Every structure is written in structure tokens, then in C-alpha cells.
Amino acid sequence: MVRGLGRGRHQDGTPCDSARQGPLLVDRLTGRPYEEAVTARVLRPLELAHTVMPGDDPRIRGRHAHGYLTTADGRLRDITVYDQSSSRGEGDMISTPGDLDRMLSALFSGVLLPADLLELMFTLPPAEVLMLDGSPARYSTGLQRAVVNGVTLWGKTGETYGYRNAAFSTRDRRRRFTLAHHPTGVRDGAEGQLAARVADLLTRARPAAAP
């Protein structure tokens, strides 16, 4: 499952949340439902055969990993069957690591957007736009920036109950990773630490080759 995260906050305290507005804009501007527009303009041209938007169907079709949550008594509850339609455009897409990597690579290479619009995705808000914790904004128009070991990565994280993921890449696509894992507890920061560890390994300076 993929869910957009990271709502920023303006200096006056007003939340910056565009995820829920996006599908409505697509509906209006394209004259067709968000799901149809995304399928026609992104999923089908890129041949993302394992990516779907199931609407109010709570099941995952085909082979898939199950998601679990630990209950108060310590038992694991299978929560794979779960209606994501309340998160339309924000967390209702089902995909695979391979499809995520293909989509991110296509986006960064300029296949999906003209150069001027793509550049907006690599442009952060002005300094007065802050994250909830008061730190500088690190979310652009649809992407998140992370600087690790001096290397700038762009991408996104996502989550729903029992499923978490991250997909990041340098702009030149020479270093990129897609991570999918299945924690059984509530968000406690561990998911960010796991993605950070992968990013650290990816961006560490490689030792010079022996002469």
C-alpha cells in the first residue's frame, strides 16, 4: 500500500495538506475520475501491471504479503483485508517495489512531465513554510528531499496498517532504492530509521580501488 505522508505547516500554523485535494483537482481538470486519469496517463503507458487502485474493494488480488497488527493481548491480527477508499488519492494505491522503482525512474527521466513541471517537483517551498516540528520544509510538489552523507535523494514514503514503504533516488537515477516492509505495531519512528539505514548504505563513500 502507498500512502502520502508528511504534512507541512505554514508559519502561522496552517497545515499544508495537498494530498486530499489532488484527486479532486484531477477529477475537475481532466473531466474523468482520478482513478481513470491515473491509469490512462501513468499506469498503462509505463506498463505498471502490478499497480492498481481498488476503490472500495478491500482485498488484494494475486500473490501478496499479508499485513498484521499486534493486539493489546499480544496476538497478531491479520488486517490484510482493509477498505482504503477513505484515503482516496492518499493511500489507496496497491503496488510492488518493482513498479515503484519503474515509476520513479520514469518520472525523474522526464518521461511523465515536461522539464518545467518536473523542476517544480525538485523545488522546496520558501523558508517560511515549516514542518510540524518547526524544521525547514522538506516536501516539494509530491516529493520529499533527504540529504544523506552529502547526497541528495528525492522520493516518498508511504504506509497503511501492516505495510510500509519508501522509494528514493538521486536526480540522475544512479543511486536509488525501493523498500517495502511489514511492521506489526503502530508508528514509533522505527520505520524512518529503517529507511535511513538503507539510504546511509546507498550513499556512503565507496573505498578507493586498490592499485
PDB file of C-alpha atoms in Angstrom:
ATOM      1  CA  MET A   1       0.000   0.000   0.000  1.00  0.00           C
ATOM      2  CA  VAL A   2       1.195   3.518  -0.701  1.00  0.00           C
ATOM      3  CA  ARG A   3       0.109   6.470   1.387  1.00  0.00           C
ATOM      4  CA  GLY A   4       1.324  10.055   1.099  1.00  0.00           C
ATOM      5  CA  LEU A   5       2.800  11.377   4.335  1.00  0.00           C
ATOM      6  CA  GLY A   6       4.489  14.445   5.741  1.00  0.00           C
ATOM      7  CA  ARG A   7       2.084  17.314   6.040  1.00  0.00           C
ATOM      8  CA  GLY A   8       3.940  20.577   6.465  1.00  0.00           C
ATOM      9  CA  ARG A   9       2.749  23.632   8.343  1.00  0.00           C
ATOM     10  CA  HIS A  10       2.926  27.322   7.495  1.00  0.00           C
ATOM     11  CA  GLN A  11       4.492  29.762   9.921  1.00  0.00           C
ATOM     12  CA  ASP A  12       1.024  30.828  11.114  1.00  0.00           C
ATOM     13  CA  GLY A  13       0.161  27.236  11.994  1.00  0.00           C
ATOM     14  CA  THR A  14      -1.987  26.476   8.938  1.00  0.00           C
ATOM     15  CA  PRO A  15      -1.451  22.872   7.755  1.00  0.00           C
ATOM     16  CA  CYS A  16      -0.071  22.349   4.244  1.00  0.00           C
ATOM     17  CA  ASP A  17      -2.055  19.334   3.091  1.00  0.00           C
ATOM     18  CA  SER A  18      -2.446  18.882  -0.653  1.00  0.00           C
ATOM     19  CA  ALA A  19      -2.820  15.089  -0.719  1.00  0.00           C
ATOM     20  CA  ARG A  20      -6.578  15.115  -0.192  1.00  0.00           C
ATOM     21  CA  GLN A  21      -7.126  17.929  -2.696  1.00  0.00           C
ATOM     22  CA  GLY A  22      -5.148  16.302  -5.505  1.00  0.00           C
ATOM     23  CA  PRO A  23      -7.779  13.769  -6.626  1.00  0.00           C
ATOM     24  CA  LEU A  24     -10.470  16.443  -6.657  1.00  0.00           C
ATOM     25  CA  LEU A  25      -8.326  18.647  -8.880  1.00  0.00           C
ATOM     26  CA  VAL A  26      -7.649  15.742 -11.231  1.00  0.00           C
ATOM     27  CA  ASP A  27     -11.383  14.988 -11.402  1.00  0.00           C
ATOM     28  CA  ARG A  28     -12.149  18.572 -12.333  1.00  0.00           C
ATOM     29  CA  LEU A  29      -9.252  19.306 -14.693  1.00  0.00           C
ATOM     30  CA  THR A  30      -9.423  16.063 -16.679  1.00  0.00           C
ATOM     31  CA  GLY A  31     -13.179  15.618 -16.638  1.00  0.00           C
ATOM     32  CA  ARG A  32     -12.792  11.992 -15.600  1.00  0.00           C
ATOM     33  CA  PRO A  33     -12.427  10.208 -12.260  1.00  0.00           C
ATOM     34  CA  TYR A  34      -8.986  10.388 -10.670  1.00  0.00           C
ATOM     35  CA  GLU A  35      -8.584   6.614 -10.900  1.00  0.00           C
ATOM     36  CA  GLU A  36      -9.248   6.569 -14.647  1.00  0.00           C
ATOM     37  CA  ALA A  37      -6.941   9.515 -15.300  1.00  0.00           C
ATOM     38  CA  VAL A  38      -4.030   7.987 -13.398  1.00  0.00           C
ATOM     39  CA  THR A  39      -4.495   4.644 -15.117  1.00  0.00           C
ATOM     40  CA  ALA A  40      -4.614   6.209 -18.590  1.00  0.00           C
ATOM     41  CA  ARG A  41      -1.775   8.698 -18.111  1.00  0.00           C
ATOM     42  CA  VAL A  42       0.635   6.823 -15.846  1.00  0.00           C
ATOM     43  CA  LEU A  43      -0.082   3.168 -15.127  1.00  0.00           C
ATOM     44  CA  ARG A  44      -0.859   1.999 -18.660  1.00  0.00           C
ATOM     45  CA  PRO A  45       1.875   3.936 -20.549  1.00  0.00           C
ATOM     46  CA  LEU A  46       4.537   2.766 -18.075  1.00  0.00           C
ATOM     47  CA  GLU A  47       3.153  -0.785 -18.109  1.00  0.00           C
ATOM     48  CA  LEU A  48       2.802  -0.852 -14.332  1.00  0.00           C
ATOM     49  CA  ALA A  49       0.873  -4.103 -14.457  1.00  0.00           C
ATOM     50  CA  HIS A  50       1.068  -4.722 -10.713  1.00  0.00           C
ATOM     51  CA  THR A  51      -0.258  -1.333  -9.616  1.00  0.00           C
ATOM     52  CA  VAL A  52      -3.983  -0.822  -9.027  1.00  0.00           C
ATOM     53  CA  MET A  53      -6.420   1.469  -7.288  1.00  0.00           C
ATOM     54  CA  PRO A  54      -9.041  -0.915  -5.900  1.00  0.00           C
ATOM     55  CA  GLY A  55     -11.606   1.666  -4.812  1.00  0.00           C
ATOM     56  CA  ASP A  56     -13.818   0.176  -2.111  1.00  0.00           C
ATOM     57  CA  ASP A  57     -12.668  -3.399  -2.751  1.00  0.00           C
ATOM     58  CA  PRO A  58     -10.851  -4.311   0.499  1.00  0.00           C
ATOM     59  CA  ARG A  59      -8.988  -7.289  -0.964  1.00  0.00           C
ATOM     60  CA  ILE A  60      -5.550  -7.521  -2.587  1.00  0.00           C
ATOM     61  CA  ARG A  61      -5.649  -9.553  -5.791  1.00  0.00           C
ATOM     62  CA  GLY A  62      -2.942 -12.031  -6.744  1.00  0.00           C
ATOM     63  CA  ARG A  63       0.048 -13.088  -4.669  1.00  0.00           C
ATOM     64  CA  HIS A  64       0.826 -10.680  -1.835  1.00  0.00           C
ATOM     65  CA  ALA A  65       2.301 -10.384   1.630  1.00  0.00           C
ATOM     66  CA  HIS A  66      -0.184 -10.235   4.491  1.00  0.00           C
ATOM     67  CA  GLY A  67      -0.245  -7.340   6.899  1.00  0.00           C
ATOM     68  CA  TYR A  68      -0.581  -7.865  10.649  1.00  0.00           C
ATOM     69  CA  LEU A  69      -1.097  -5.764  13.761  1.00  0.00           C
ATOM     70  CA  THR A  70      -0.225  -6.736  17.298  1.00  0.00           C
ATOM     71  CA  THR A  71      -3.319  -6.518  19.513  1.00  0.00           C
ATOM     72  CA  ALA A  72      -3.406  -5.430  23.153  1.00  0.00           C
ATOM     73  CA  ASP A  73      -3.150  -9.039  24.331  1.00  0.00           C
ATOM     74  CA  GLY A  74      -0.043  -9.644  22.225  1.00  0.00           C
ATOM     75  CA  ARG A  75      -1.660 -11.655  19.458  1.00  0.00           C
ATOM     76  CA  LEU A  76      -1.230 -10.908  15.771  1.00  0.00           C
ATOM     77  CA  ARG A  77      -4.329  -9.918  13.826  1.00  0.00           C
ATOM     78  CA  ASP A  78      -4.396 -10.271  10.045  1.00  0.00           C
ATOM     79  CA  ILE A  79      -5.576  -6.903   8.688  1.00  0.00           C
ATOM     80  CA  THR A  80      -4.801  -7.555   5.013  1.00  0.00           C
ATOM     81  CA  VAL A  81      -8.462  -7.157   4.045  1.00  0.00           C
ATOM     82  CA  TYR A  82      -8.996  -3.453   4.642  1.00  0.00           C
ATOM     83  CA  ASP A  83     -11.033  -0.812   2.797  1.00  0.00           C
ATOM     84  CA  GLN A  84      -8.678   2.030   1.766  1.00  0.00           C
ATOM     85  CA  SER A  85     -11.273   4.091  -0.098  1.00  0.00           C
ATOM     86  CA  SER A  86     -11.385   6.738   2.638  1.00  0.00           C
ATOM     87  CA  SER A  87      -7.790   7.596   1.668  1.00  0.00           C
ATOM     88  CA  ARG A  88      -8.579   8.251  -1.990  1.00  0.00           C
ATOM     89  CA  GLY A  89      -5.515   9.615  -3.723  1.00  0.00           C
ATOM     90  CA  GLU A  90      -3.550   9.494  -0.482  1.00  0.00           C
ATOM     91  CA  GLY A  91      -3.272   5.845   0.492  1.00  0.00           C
ATOM     92  CA  ASP A  92      -5.499   3.718  -1.720  1.00  0.00           C
ATOM     93  CA  MET A  93      -2.961   2.501  -4.282  1.00  0.00           C
ATOM     94  CA  ILE A  94      -1.558  -1.031  -4.250  1.00  0.00           C
ATOM     95  CA  SER A  95       1.779  -1.592  -5.963  1.00  0.00           C
ATOM     96  CA  THR A  96       5.050  -3.537  -5.871  1.00  0.00           C
ATOM     97  CA  PRO A  97       8.677  -2.458  -5.310  1.00  0.00           C
ATOM     98  CA  GLY A  98       9.425  -3.130  -8.976  1.00  0.00           C
ATOM     99  CA  ASP A  99       6.604  -0.910 -10.202  1.00  0.00           C
ATOM    100  CA  LEU A 100       7.531   1.840  -7.751  1.00  0.00           C
ATOM    101  CA  ASP A 101      11.115   1.827  -8.998  1.00  0.00           C
ATOM    102  CA  ARG A 102       9.984   1.933 -12.614  1.00  0.00           C
ATOM    103  CA  MET A 103       7.622   4.827 -11.972  1.00  0.00           C
ATOM    104  CA  LEU A 104      10.219   6.859 -10.056  1.00  0.00           C
ATOM    105  CA  SER A 105      12.828   6.264 -12.760  1.00  0.00           C
ATOM    106  CA  ALA A 106      10.390   7.303 -15.485  1.00  0.00           C
ATOM    107  CA  LEU A 107       9.404  10.421 -13.569  1.00  0.00           C
ATOM    108  CA  PHE A 108      12.983  11.551 -12.982  1.00  0.00           C
ATOM    109  CA  SER A 109      13.987  10.867 -16.599  1.00  0.00           C
ATOM    110  CA  GLY A 110      11.323  13.266 -17.905  1.00  0.00           C
ATOM    111  CA  VAL A 111       9.014  10.678 -19.432  1.00  0.00           C
ATOM    112  CA  LEU A 112       5.947  11.767 -17.470  1.00  0.00           C
ATOM    113  CA  LEU A 113       6.317  15.550 -17.262  1.00  0.00           C
ATOM    114  CA  PRO A 114       7.804  18.416 -19.294  1.00  0.00           C
ATOM    115  CA  ALA A 115      11.024  19.853 -17.880  1.00  0.00           C
ATOM    116  CA  ASP A 116       9.476  22.952 -16.283  1.00  0.00           C
ATOM    117  CA  LEU A 117       6.869  20.963 -14.358  1.00  0.00           C
ATOM    118  CA  LEU A 118       9.397  18.341 -13.317  1.00  0.00           C
ATOM    119  CA  GLU A 119      11.626  21.085 -11.932  1.00  0.00           C
ATOM    120  CA  LEU A 120       8.772  22.151  -9.645  1.00  0.00           C
ATOM    121  CA  MET A 121       8.896  18.711  -8.066  1.00  0.00           C
ATOM    122  CA  PHE A 122      12.513  19.385  -7.114  1.00  0.00           C
ATOM    123  CA  THR A 123      11.754  22.839  -5.705  1.00  0.00           C
ATOM    124  CA  LEU A 124      11.101  23.194  -1.976  1.00  0.00           C
ATOM    125  CA  PRO A 125       8.688  25.776  -0.532  1.00  0.00           C
ATOM    126  CA  PRO A 126      10.031  29.135   0.708  1.00  0.00           C
ATOM    127  CA  ALA A 127      11.723  29.366   4.084  1.00  0.00           C
ATOM    128  CA  GLU A 128       8.579  30.452   5.939  1.00  0.00           C
ATOM    129  CA  VAL A 129       6.913  27.097   5.247  1.00  0.00           C
ATOM    130  CA  LEU A 130       7.824  24.775   8.109  1.00  0.00           C
ATOM    131  CA  MET A 131       7.255  21.160   9.084  1.00  0.00           C
ATOM    132  CA  LEU A 132       5.128  20.324  12.129  1.00  0.00           C
ATOM    133  CA  ASP A 133       8.259  20.136  14.281  1.00  0.00           C
ATOM    134  CA  GLY A 134       9.412  23.593  13.162  1.00  0.00           C
ATOM    135  CA  SER A 135      12.172  22.329  10.882  1.00  0.00           C
ATOM    136  CA  PRO A 136      12.578  23.620   7.300  1.00  0.00           C
ATOM    137  CA  ALA A 137      10.201  22.168   4.726  1.00  0.00           C
ATOM    138  CA  ARG A 138      11.491  19.025   3.046  1.00  0.00           C
ATOM    139  CA  TYR A 139       8.449  18.269   0.884  1.00  0.00           C
ATOM    140  CA  SER A 140       8.060  19.707  -2.590  1.00  0.00           C
ATOM    141  CA  THR A 141       5.189  19.206  -5.013  1.00  0.00           C
ATOM    142  CA  GLY A 142       4.801  15.465  -4.498  1.00  0.00           C
ATOM    143  CA  LEU A 143       8.330  14.562  -3.389  1.00  0.00           C
ATOM    144  CA  GLN A 144      10.369  14.504  -0.199  1.00  0.00           C
ATOM    145  CA  ARG A 145      14.021  15.518  -0.035  1.00  0.00           C
ATOM    146  CA  ALA A 146      16.567  13.769   2.146  1.00  0.00           C
ATOM    147  CA  VAL A 147      20.269  14.637   2.282  1.00  0.00           C
ATOM    148  CA  VAL A 148      22.309  11.641   3.446  1.00  0.00           C
ATOM    149  CA  ASN A 149      26.115  11.645   3.580  1.00  0.00           C
ATOM    150  CA  GLY A 150      26.064  14.754   1.434  1.00  0.00           C
ATOM    151  CA  VAL A 151      23.994  13.039  -1.271  1.00  0.00           C
ATOM    152  CA  THR A 152      20.552  14.461  -2.076  1.00  0.00           C
ATOM    153  CA  LEU A 153      17.787  11.904  -2.536  1.00  0.00           C
ATOM    154  CA  TRP A 154      14.239  12.591  -3.658  1.00  0.00           C
ATOM    155  CA  GLY A 155      11.276  10.266  -3.232  1.00  0.00           C
ATOM    156  CA  LYS A 156       8.409   9.395  -0.945  1.00  0.00           C
ATOM    157  CA  THR A 157       7.392   7.168   1.924  1.00  0.00           C
ATOM    158  CA  GLY A 158       4.017   5.533   2.417  1.00  0.00           C
ATOM    159  CA  GLU A 159       2.155   3.408   4.877  1.00  0.00           C
ATOM    160  CA  THR A 160      -1.040   1.773   5.925  1.00  0.00           C
ATOM    161  CA  TYR A 161      -1.752  -0.778   8.642  1.00  0.00           C
ATOM    162  CA  GLY A 162       0.737  -3.641   8.280  1.00  0.00           C
ATOM    163  CA  TYR A 163       2.513  -2.180   5.250  1.00  0.00           C
ATOM    164  CA  ARG A 164       5.212   0.465   4.906  1.00  0.00           C
ATOM    165  CA  ASN A 165       7.406   1.528   2.021  1.00  0.00           C
ATOM    166  CA  ALA A 166       9.901   4.059   0.750  1.00  0.00           C
ATOM    167  CA  ALA A 167      11.252   4.850  -2.717  1.00  0.00           C
ATOM    168  CA  PHE A 168      14.108   7.324  -3.201  1.00  0.00           C
ATOM    169  CA  SER A 169      16.579   8.223  -5.925  1.00  0.00           C
ATOM    170  CA  THR A 170      19.179  10.786  -6.872  1.00  0.00           C
ATOM    171  CA  ARG A 171      18.084  13.024  -9.713  1.00  0.00           C
ATOM    172  CA  ASP A 172      20.448  11.267 -12.110  1.00  0.00           C
ATOM    173  CA  ARG A 173      18.939   7.887 -11.029  1.00  0.00           C
ATOM    174  CA  ARG A 174      22.389   6.407 -10.425  1.00  0.00           C
ATOM    175  CA  ARG A 175      21.569   5.698  -6.794  1.00  0.00           C
ATOM    176  CA  ARG A 176      18.086   4.647  -5.849  1.00  0.00           C
ATOM    177  CA  PHE A 177      16.265   2.176  -3.645  1.00  0.00           C
ATOM    178  CA  THR A 178      12.781   0.870  -3.017  1.00  0.00           C
ATOM    179  CA  LEU A 179      11.980  -0.566   0.398  1.00  0.00           C
ATOM    180  CA  ALA A 180       8.873  -2.500   1.453  1.00  0.00           C
ATOM    181  CA  HIS A 181       8.432  -3.961   4.919  1.00  0.00           C
ATOM    182  CA  HIS A 182       5.654  -5.104   7.195  1.00  0.00           C
ATOM    183  CA  PRO A 183       5.777  -3.885  10.797  1.00  0.00           C
ATOM    184  CA  THR A 184       3.175  -5.200  13.209  1.00  0.00           C
ATOM    185  CA  GLY A 185       2.966  -2.230  15.562  1.00  0.00           C
ATOM    186  CA  VAL A 186       1.857   1.377  15.448  1.00  0.00           C
ATOM    187  CA  ARG A 187       4.169   4.045  14.093  1.00  0.00           C
ATOM    188  CA  ASP A 188       7.040   4.535  16.548  1.00  0.00           C
ATOM    189  CA  GLY A 189       9.788   6.004  14.393  1.00  0.00           C
ATOM    190  CA  ALA A 190      11.381   2.652  13.594  1.00  0.00           C
ATOM    191  CA  GLU A 191      10.123   2.783  10.002  1.00  0.00           C
ATOM    192  CA  GLY A 192      12.012   6.014   9.405  1.00  0.00           C
ATOM    193  CA  GLN A 193      15.146   4.552  10.949  1.00  0.00           C
ATOM    194  CA  LEU A 194      15.000   1.557   8.616  1.00  0.00           C
ATOM    195  CA  ALA A 195      14.724   3.753   5.518  1.00  0.00           C
ATOM    196  CA  ALA A 196      17.526   5.944   6.863  1.00  0.00           C
ATOM    197  CA  ARG A 197      19.796   2.916   7.288  1.00  0.00           C
ATOM    198  CA  VAL A 198      19.203   1.843   3.688  1.00  0.00           C
ATOM    199  CA  ALA A 199      19.837   5.394   2.461  1.00  0.00           C
ATOM    200  CA  ASP A 200      23.028   5.527   4.516  1.00  0.00           C
ATOM    201  CA  LEU A 201      24.341   2.313   2.955  1.00  0.00           C
ATOM    202  CA  LEU A 202      23.440   3.569  -0.516  1.00  0.00           C
ATOM    203  CA  THR A 203      25.207   6.916  -0.157  1.00  0.00           C
ATOM    204  CA  ARG A 204      28.340   6.002   1.761  1.00  0.00           C
ATOM    205  CA  ALA A 205      31.573   6.902   0.025  1.00  0.00           C
ATOM    206  CA  ARG A 206      32.971   3.837  -1.666  1.00  0.00           C
ATOM    207  CA  PRO A 207      36.572   2.958  -0.767  1.00  0.00           C
ATOM    208  CA  ALA A 208      39.122   3.590  -3.465  1.00  0.00           C
ATOM    209  CA  ALA A 209      40.057   0.569  -5.521  1.00  0.00           C
ATOM    210  CA  ALA A 210      43.381  -0.990  -4.721  1.00  0.00           C
ATOM    211  CA  PRO A 211      46.138  -0.084  -7.210  1.00  0.00           C
TER     212      PRO A 211
END
